Tab-separated table of C-alpha atoms in Angstrom:
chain	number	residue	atom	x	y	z
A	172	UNK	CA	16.366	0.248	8.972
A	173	UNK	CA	17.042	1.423	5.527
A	174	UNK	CA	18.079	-2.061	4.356
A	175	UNK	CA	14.778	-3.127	5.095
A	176	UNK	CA	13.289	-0.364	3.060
A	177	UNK	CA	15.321	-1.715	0.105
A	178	UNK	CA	13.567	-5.031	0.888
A	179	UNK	CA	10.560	-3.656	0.482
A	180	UNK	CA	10.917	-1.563	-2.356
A	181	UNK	CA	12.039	-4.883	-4.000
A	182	UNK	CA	9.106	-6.602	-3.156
A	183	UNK	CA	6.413	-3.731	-3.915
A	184	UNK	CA	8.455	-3.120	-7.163
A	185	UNK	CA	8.535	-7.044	-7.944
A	186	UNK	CA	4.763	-7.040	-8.042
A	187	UNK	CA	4.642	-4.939	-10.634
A	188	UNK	CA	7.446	-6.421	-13.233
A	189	UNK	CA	6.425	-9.663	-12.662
A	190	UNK	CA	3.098	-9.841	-13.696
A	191	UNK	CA	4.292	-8.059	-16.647
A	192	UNK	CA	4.799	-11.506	-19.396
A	193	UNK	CA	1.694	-12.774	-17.620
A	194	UNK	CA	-1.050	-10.272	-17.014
A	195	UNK	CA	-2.272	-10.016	-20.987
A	196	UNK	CA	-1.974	-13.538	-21.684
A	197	UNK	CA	-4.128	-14.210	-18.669
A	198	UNK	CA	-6.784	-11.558	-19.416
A	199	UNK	CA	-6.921	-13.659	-22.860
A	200	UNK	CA	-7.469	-16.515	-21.218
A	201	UNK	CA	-10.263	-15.284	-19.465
A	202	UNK	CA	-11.963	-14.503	-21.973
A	203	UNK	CA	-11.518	-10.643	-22.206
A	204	UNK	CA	-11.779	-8.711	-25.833
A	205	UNK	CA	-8.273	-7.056	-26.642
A	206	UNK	CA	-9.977	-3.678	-25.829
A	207	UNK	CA	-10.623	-4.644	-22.469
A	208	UNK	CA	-7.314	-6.478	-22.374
A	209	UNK	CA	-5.160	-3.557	-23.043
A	210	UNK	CA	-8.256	-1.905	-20.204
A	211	UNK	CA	-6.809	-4.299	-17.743
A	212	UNK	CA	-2.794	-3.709	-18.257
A	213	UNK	CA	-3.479	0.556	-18.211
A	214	UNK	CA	-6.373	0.565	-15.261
A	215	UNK	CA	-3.659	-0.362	-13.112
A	216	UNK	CA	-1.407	3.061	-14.101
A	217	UNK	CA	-4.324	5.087	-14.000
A	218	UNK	CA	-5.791	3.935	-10.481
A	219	UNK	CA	-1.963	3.853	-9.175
A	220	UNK	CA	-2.089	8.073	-10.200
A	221	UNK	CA	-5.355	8.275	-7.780
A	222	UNK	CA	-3.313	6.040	-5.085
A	223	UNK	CA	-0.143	8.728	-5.245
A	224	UNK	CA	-2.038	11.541	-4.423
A	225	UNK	CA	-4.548	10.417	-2.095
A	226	UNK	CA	-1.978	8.629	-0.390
A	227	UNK	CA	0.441	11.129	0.079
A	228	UNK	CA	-2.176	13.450	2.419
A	229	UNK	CA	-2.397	10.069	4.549
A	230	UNK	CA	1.032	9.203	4.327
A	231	UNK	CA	1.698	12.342	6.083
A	232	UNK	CA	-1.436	12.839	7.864
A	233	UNK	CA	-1.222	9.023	9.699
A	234	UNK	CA	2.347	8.331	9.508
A	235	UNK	CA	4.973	6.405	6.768
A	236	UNK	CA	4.894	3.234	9.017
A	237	UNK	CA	1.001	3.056	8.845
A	238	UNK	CA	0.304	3.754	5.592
A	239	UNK	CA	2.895	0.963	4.514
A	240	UNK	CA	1.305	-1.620	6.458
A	241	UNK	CA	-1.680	-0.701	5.400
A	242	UNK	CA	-0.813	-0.502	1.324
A	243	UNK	CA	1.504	-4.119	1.994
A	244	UNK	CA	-1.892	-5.689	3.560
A	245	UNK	CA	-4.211	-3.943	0.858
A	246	UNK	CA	-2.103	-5.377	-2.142
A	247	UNK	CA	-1.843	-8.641	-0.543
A	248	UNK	CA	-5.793	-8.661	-0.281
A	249	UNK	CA	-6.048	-7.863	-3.860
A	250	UNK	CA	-3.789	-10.344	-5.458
A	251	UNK	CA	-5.593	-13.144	-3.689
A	252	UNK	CA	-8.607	-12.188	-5.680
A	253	UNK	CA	-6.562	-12.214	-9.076
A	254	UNK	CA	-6.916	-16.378	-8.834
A	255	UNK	CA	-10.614	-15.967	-7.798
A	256	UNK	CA	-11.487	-13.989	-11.569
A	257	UNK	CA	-13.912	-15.674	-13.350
A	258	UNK	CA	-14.037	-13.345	-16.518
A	259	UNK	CA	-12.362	-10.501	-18.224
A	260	UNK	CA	-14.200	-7.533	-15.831
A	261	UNK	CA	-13.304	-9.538	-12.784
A	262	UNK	CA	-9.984	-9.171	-13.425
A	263	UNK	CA	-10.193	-5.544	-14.367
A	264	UNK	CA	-11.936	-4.844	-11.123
A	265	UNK	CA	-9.249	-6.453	-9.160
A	266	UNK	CA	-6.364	-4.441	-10.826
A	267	UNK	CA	-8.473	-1.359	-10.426
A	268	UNK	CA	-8.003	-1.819	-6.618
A	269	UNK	CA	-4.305	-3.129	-7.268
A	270	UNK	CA	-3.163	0.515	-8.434
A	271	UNK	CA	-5.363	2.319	-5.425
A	272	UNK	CA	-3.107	-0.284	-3.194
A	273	UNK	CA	-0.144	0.358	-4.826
A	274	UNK	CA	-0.363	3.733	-4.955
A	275	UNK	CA	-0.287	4.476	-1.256
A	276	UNK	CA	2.590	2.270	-0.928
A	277	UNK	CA	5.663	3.399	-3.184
A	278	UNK	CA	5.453	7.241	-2.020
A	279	UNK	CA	5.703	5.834	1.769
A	280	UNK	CA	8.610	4.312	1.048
A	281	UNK	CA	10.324	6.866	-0.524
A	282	UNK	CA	9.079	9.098	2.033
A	283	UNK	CA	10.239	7.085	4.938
A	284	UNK	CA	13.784	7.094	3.307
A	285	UNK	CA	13.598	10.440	2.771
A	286	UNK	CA	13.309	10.925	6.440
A	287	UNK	CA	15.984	8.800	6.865
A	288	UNK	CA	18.492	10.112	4.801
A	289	UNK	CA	20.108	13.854	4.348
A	290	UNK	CA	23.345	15.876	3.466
A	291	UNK	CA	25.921	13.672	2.216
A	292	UNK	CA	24.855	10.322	1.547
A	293	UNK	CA	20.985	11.568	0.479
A	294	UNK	CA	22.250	10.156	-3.419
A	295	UNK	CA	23.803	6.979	-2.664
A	296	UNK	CA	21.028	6.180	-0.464
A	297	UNK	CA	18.454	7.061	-3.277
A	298	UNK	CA	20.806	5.279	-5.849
A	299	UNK	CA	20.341	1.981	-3.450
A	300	UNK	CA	17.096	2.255	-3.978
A	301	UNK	CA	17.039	2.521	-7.736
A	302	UNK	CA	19.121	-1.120	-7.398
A	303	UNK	CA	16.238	-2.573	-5.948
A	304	UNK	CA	13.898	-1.158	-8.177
A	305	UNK	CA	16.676	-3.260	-10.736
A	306	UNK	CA	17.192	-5.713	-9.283
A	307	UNK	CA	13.012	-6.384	-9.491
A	308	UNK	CA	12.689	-5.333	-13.266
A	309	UNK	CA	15.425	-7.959	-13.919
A	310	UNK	CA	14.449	-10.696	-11.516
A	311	UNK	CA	10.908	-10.399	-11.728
A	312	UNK	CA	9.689	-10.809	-15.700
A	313	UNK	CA	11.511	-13.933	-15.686
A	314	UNK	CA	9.805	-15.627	-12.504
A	315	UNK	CA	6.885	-14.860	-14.015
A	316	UNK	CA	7.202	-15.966	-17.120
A	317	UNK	CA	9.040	-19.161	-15.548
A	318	UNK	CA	6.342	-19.868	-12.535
A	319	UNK	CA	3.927	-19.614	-15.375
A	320	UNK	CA	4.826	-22.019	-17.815
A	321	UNK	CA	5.651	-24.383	-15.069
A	322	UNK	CA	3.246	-24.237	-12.770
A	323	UNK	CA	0.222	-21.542	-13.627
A	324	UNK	CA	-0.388	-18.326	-13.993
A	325	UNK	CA	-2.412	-18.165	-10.649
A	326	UNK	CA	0.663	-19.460	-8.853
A	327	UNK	CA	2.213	-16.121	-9.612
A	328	UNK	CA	-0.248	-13.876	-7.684
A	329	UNK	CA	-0.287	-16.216	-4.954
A	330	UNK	CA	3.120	-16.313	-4.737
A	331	UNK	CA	3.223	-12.685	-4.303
A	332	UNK	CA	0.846	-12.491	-2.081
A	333	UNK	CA	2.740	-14.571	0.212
A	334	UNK	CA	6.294	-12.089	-0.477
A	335	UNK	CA	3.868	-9.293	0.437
A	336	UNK	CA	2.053	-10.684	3.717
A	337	UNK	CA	5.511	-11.546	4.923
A	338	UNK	CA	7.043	-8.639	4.263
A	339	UNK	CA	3.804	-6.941	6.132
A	340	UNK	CA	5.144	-8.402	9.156
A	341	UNK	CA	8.424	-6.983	8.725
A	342	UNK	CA	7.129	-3.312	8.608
A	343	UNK	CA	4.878	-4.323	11.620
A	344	UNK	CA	7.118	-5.882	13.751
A	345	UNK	CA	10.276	-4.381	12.712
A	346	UNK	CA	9.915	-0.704	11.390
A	347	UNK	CA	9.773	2.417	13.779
A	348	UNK	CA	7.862	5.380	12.347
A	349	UNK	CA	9.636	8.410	11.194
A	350	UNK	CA	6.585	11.113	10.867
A	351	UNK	CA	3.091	11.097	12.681
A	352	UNK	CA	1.538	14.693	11.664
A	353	UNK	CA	0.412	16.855	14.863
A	354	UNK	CA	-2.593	17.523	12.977
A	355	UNK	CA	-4.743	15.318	11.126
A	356	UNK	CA	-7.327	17.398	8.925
A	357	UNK	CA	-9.569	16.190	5.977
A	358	UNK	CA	-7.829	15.824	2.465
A	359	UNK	CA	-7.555	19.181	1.176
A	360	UNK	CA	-6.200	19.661	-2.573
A	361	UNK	CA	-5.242	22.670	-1.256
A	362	UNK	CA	-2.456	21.609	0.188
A	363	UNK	CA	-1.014	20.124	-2.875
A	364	UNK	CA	-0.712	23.411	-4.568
A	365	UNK	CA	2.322	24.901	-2.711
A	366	UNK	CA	4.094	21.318	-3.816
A	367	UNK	CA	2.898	21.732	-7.754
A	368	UNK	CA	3.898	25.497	-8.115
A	369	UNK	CA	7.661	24.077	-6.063
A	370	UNK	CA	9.853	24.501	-9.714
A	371	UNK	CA	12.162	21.617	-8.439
A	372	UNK	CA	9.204	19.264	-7.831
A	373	UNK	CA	7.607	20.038	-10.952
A	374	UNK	CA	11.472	19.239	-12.583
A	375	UNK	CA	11.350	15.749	-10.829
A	376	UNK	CA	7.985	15.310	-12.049
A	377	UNK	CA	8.849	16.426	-15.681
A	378	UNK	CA	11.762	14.003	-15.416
A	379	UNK	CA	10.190	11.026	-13.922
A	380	UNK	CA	7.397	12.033	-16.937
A	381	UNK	CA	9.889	11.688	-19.816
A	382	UNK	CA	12.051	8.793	-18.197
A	383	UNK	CA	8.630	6.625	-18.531
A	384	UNK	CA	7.644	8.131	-21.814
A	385	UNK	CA	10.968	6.587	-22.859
A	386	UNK	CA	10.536	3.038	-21.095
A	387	UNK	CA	7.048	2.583	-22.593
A	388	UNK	CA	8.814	3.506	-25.947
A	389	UNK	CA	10.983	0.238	-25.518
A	390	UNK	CA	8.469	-1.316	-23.953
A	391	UNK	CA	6.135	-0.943	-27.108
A	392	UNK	CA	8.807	-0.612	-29.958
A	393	UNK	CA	11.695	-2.608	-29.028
A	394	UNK	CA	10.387	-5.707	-29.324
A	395	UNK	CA	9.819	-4.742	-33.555
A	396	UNK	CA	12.945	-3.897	-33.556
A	397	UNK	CA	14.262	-7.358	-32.453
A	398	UNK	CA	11.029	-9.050	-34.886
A	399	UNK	CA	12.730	-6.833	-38.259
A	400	UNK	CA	15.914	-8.245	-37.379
A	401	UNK	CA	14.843	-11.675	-37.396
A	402	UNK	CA	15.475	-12.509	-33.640
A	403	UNK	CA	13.197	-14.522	-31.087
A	404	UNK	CA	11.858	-12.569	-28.663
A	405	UNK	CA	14.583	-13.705	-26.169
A	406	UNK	CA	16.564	-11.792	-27.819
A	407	UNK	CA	14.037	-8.834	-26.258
A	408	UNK	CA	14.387	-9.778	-23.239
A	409	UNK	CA	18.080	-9.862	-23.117
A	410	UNK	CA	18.214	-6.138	-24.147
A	411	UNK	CA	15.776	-5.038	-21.714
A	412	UNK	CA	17.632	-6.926	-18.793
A	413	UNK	CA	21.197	-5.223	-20.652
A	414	UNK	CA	20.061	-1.696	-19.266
A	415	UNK	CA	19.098	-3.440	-16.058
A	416	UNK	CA	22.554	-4.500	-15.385
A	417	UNK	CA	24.145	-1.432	-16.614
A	418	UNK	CA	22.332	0.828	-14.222
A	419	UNK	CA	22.769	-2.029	-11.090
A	420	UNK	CA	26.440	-1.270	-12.211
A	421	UNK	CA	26.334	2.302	-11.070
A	422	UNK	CA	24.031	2.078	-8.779
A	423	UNK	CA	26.023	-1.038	-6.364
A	424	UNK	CA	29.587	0.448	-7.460
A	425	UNK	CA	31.969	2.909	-6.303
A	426	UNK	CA	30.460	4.626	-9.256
A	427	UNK	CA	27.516	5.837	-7.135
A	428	UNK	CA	29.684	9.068	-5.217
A	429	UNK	CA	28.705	10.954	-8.793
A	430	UNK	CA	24.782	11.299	-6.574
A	431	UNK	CA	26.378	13.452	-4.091
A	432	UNK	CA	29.566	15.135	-5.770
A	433	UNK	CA	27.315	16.240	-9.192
A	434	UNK	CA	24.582	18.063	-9.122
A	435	UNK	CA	21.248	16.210	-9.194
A	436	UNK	CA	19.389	18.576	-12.081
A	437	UNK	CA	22.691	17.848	-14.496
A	438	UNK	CA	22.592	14.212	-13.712
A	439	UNK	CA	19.150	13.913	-14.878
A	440	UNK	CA	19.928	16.514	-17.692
A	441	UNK	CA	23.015	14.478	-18.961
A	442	UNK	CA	21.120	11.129	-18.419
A	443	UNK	CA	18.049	12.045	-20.658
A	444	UNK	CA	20.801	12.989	-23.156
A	445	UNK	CA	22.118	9.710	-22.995
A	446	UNK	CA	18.869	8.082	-23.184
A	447	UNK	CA	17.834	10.040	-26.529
A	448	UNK	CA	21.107	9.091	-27.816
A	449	UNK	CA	20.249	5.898	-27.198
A	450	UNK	CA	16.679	6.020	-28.938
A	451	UNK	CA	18.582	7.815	-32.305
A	452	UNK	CA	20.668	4.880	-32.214
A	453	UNK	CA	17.864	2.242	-32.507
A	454	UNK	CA	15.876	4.354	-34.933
A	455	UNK	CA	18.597	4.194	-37.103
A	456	UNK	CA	20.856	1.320	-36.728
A	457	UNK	CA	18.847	-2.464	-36.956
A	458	UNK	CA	21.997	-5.235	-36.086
A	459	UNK	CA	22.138	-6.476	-32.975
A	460	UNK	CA	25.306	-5.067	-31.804
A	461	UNK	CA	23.553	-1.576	-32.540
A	462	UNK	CA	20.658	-2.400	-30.306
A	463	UNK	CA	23.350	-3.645	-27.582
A	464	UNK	CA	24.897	-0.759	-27.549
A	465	UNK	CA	21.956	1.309	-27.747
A	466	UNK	CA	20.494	-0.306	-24.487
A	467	UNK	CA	24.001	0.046	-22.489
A	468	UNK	CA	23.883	3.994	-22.937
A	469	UNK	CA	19.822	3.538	-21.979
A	470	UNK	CA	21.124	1.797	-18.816
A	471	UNK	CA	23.821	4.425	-17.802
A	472	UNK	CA	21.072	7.121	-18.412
A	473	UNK	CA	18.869	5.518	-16.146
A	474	UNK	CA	21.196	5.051	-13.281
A	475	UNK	CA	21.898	9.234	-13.925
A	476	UNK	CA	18.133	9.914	-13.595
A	477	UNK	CA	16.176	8.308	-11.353
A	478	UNK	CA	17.953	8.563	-7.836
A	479	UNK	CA	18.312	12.521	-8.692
A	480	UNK	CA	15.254	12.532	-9.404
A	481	UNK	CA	14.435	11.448	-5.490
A	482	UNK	CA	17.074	13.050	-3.899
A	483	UNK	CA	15.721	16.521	-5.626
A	484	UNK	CA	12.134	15.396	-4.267
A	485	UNK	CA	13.433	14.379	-0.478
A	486	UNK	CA	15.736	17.790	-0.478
A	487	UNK	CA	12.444	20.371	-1.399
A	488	UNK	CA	9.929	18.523	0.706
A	489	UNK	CA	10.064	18.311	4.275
A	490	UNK	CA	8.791	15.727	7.056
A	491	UNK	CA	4.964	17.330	7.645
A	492	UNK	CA	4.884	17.357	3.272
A	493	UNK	CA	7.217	14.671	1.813
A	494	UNK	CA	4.620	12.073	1.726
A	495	UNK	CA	2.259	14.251	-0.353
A	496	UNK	CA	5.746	15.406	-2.710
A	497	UNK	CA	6.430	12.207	-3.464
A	498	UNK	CA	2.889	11.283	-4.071
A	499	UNK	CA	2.881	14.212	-6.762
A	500	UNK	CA	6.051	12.622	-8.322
A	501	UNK	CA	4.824	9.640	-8.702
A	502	UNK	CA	1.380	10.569	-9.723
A	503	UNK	CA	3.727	12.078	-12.883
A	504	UNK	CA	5.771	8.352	-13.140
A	505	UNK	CA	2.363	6.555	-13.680
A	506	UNK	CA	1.088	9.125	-15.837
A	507	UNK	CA	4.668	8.412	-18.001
A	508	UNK	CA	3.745	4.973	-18.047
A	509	UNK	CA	0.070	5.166	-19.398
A	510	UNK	CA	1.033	7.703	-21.847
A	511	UNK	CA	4.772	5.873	-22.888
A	512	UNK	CA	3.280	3.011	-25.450
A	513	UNK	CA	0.521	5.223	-26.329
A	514	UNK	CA	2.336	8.002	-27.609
A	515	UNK	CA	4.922	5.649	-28.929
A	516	UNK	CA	2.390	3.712	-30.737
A	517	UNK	CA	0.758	6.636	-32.053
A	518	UNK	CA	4.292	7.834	-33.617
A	519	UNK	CA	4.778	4.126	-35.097
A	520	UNK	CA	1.378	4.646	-36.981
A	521	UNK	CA	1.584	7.353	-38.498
A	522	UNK	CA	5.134	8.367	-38.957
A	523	UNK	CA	6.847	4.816	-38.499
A	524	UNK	CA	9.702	6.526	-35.996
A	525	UNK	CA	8.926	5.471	-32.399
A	526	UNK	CA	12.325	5.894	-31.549
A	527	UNK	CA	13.154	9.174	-33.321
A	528	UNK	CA	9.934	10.617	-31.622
A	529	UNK	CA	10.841	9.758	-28.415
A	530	UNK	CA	14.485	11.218	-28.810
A	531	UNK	CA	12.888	14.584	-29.614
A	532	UNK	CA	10.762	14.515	-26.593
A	533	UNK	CA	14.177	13.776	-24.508
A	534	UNK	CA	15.403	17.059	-25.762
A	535	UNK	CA	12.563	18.807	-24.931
A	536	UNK	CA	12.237	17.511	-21.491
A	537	UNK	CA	16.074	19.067	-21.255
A	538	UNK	CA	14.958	21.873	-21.924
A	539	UNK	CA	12.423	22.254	-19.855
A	540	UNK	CA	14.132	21.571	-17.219
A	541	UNK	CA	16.982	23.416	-17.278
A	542	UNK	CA	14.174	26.624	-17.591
A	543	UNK	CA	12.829	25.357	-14.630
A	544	UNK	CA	16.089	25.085	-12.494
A	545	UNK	CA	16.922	28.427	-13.458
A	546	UNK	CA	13.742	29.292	-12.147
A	547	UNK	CA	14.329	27.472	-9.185
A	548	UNK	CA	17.925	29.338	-8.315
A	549	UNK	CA	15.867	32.743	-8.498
A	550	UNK	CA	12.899	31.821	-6.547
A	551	UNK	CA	14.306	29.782	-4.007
């Protein structure tokens, strides 16, 4: 059963990373102004925030198997209308409804291997996951780019459409629910705020925060990086796939007994270290080798974070709330990614140190959580 959760994580991940080299150029090509260009790519975030919360009261109100066929059929809908955009707001509209779609779906999965997982293995099986989620961000920019210069741009969403409405029938036919809640009332905030006040939730959700607050940093600055050192851009895409590999290292190896011998809050501690190590080293270093190395120690700080992060989320949530914790944590991931390029771009414009900035935010986010963990061992 869990094995096909890692399919599908692959698949509901791979939507997003491939459409990544594709979605701007094809908003151009539609005719859309680069305001509502750079609308299009950050609607998606913004809506997917909406989807984690809203979601995660009907993940647990109607069950993890529902709500993923439900979110695999929604997104398959959607992308079918991606082809059918005739203009710029078309488009927008269509990845307005994307994030909704999404949005219900990735906190069901977690929550559905969260239900399947406990005591010992909890981390490995959460590390498994974070290999799929690697496995997509390395895998899927390249089909896309590939199936687009080859075929079309369309070809991609439809494509993906087809991964999704197949792997629909595989949670139909094949998965056996884990939660159905006894009682099914409205959606009341209200029950959110127990989850928000939790100090090792909001630690996740810091976490998760500052992990994409560093991606969107590469995401935006890395590839000026490669330009001042007179590189092509494959050069770009090699160092983003670098950190890929490295964290599919520790993720697939014997490596991965570190999630359940160490404890989850110093994991993520020691990997956002790591990680603003990393940035220092590409704010002040310009060679390639630099950058290499730079993007290895990203990679290991990666692996360290984000299955901690989701065992810590699957260990203070329980079946008749993990749906709506994970929908909180994930609310905080998209928020990460909305604000990661912005803030990173604001930093390049006025102070010219996207890299340096983001270090200093690592720190902080230490910080923080480490207050909040000791927080944690009193209250809890």
């Amino acid at each position: 059963m869990n094995r096909i959760m890692y399919i599908i994580i692959i698949v509901a991940f791979l939507d997003t990373f491939i459409q990544l080299p594709i979605i701007t150029p094809y908003a151009i090509e539609l005719d859309a102004s680069y305001i509502l260009a750079g609308a299009i790519v950050a609607v998606y975030s913004f809506t997917n925030m909406i989807g984690n919360i809203i979601g995660g009261h009907w993940i647990d109100k109607f069950g993890r198997k529902k709500m993923l066929f439900t979110g695999m059929v929604a997104v398959c809908v959607v992308l079918f209308l991606y082809p059918l955009s005739q203009n710029g707001w078309q488009l927008f509209i269509a990845r307005f409804f994307h994030g909704l779609a999404g949005g219900v779906l990735i906190p069901a999965a977690f929550a559905y291997i969260g239900d399947h997982s406990g005591g010992e293995n909890r981390g490995k099986r959460m590390a498994f996951t974070g290999a799929g989620i690697g496995i997509a961000a390395i895998v899927g920019p390249a089909v896309g780019g590939v199936l687009a210069a080859r075929a079309s741009i369309e070809a991609v969403f439809l494509l993906v459409a087809v991964l999704f409405l197949l792997t629909s029938l595989i949670v139909l036919f094949f998965v056996k629910e884990s939660y159905v809640a006894t009682d099914r009332g409205k959606f009341n905030f209200k029950e959110f705020i127990p989850l928000i006040k939790h100090p090792m939730i909001i630690l996740s959700s810091v976490s998760a925060f500052g992990l994409m607050i560093s991606n969107g940093t590469l995401a935006f600055a890395l590839p000026l990086n490669v330009e001042l050192m007179k590189l092509s851009t494959e050069t770009t895409g090699m160092l983003l796939s670098t950190f890929g590999i490295m964290a599919l290292i520790v993720f697939l190896t014997p490596l991965n007994f570190i999630y359940d011998k160490f404890s989850p809050v110093y994991l993520i501690a020691t990997g956002l270290g790591l990680i603003g190590v990393g940035m220092i080293i590409l704010s002040v270093m310009a060679t390639f080798m630099s950058n290499f190395i730079a993007m290895v120690i990203y990679g290991l700080g990666f692996a360290f974070i984000f299955p901690s992060m989701n065992k810590i989320i699957a260990e203070a949530s329980t079946k008749v709330d993990r749906g709506k914790a994970y929908g909180v944590f994930y609310a905080f991931f998209s928020l990460g990614v909305v604000a990661g390029s912005s803030v990173s771009g604001v930093f390049a414009e006025t102070a010219g140190l996207p890299f340096l900035a983001c270090a200093i935010i690592m720190f902080i986010v230490i910080a923080i959580i480490m207050i909040l963990n000791r927080k944690a061992k009193v209250t809890l």
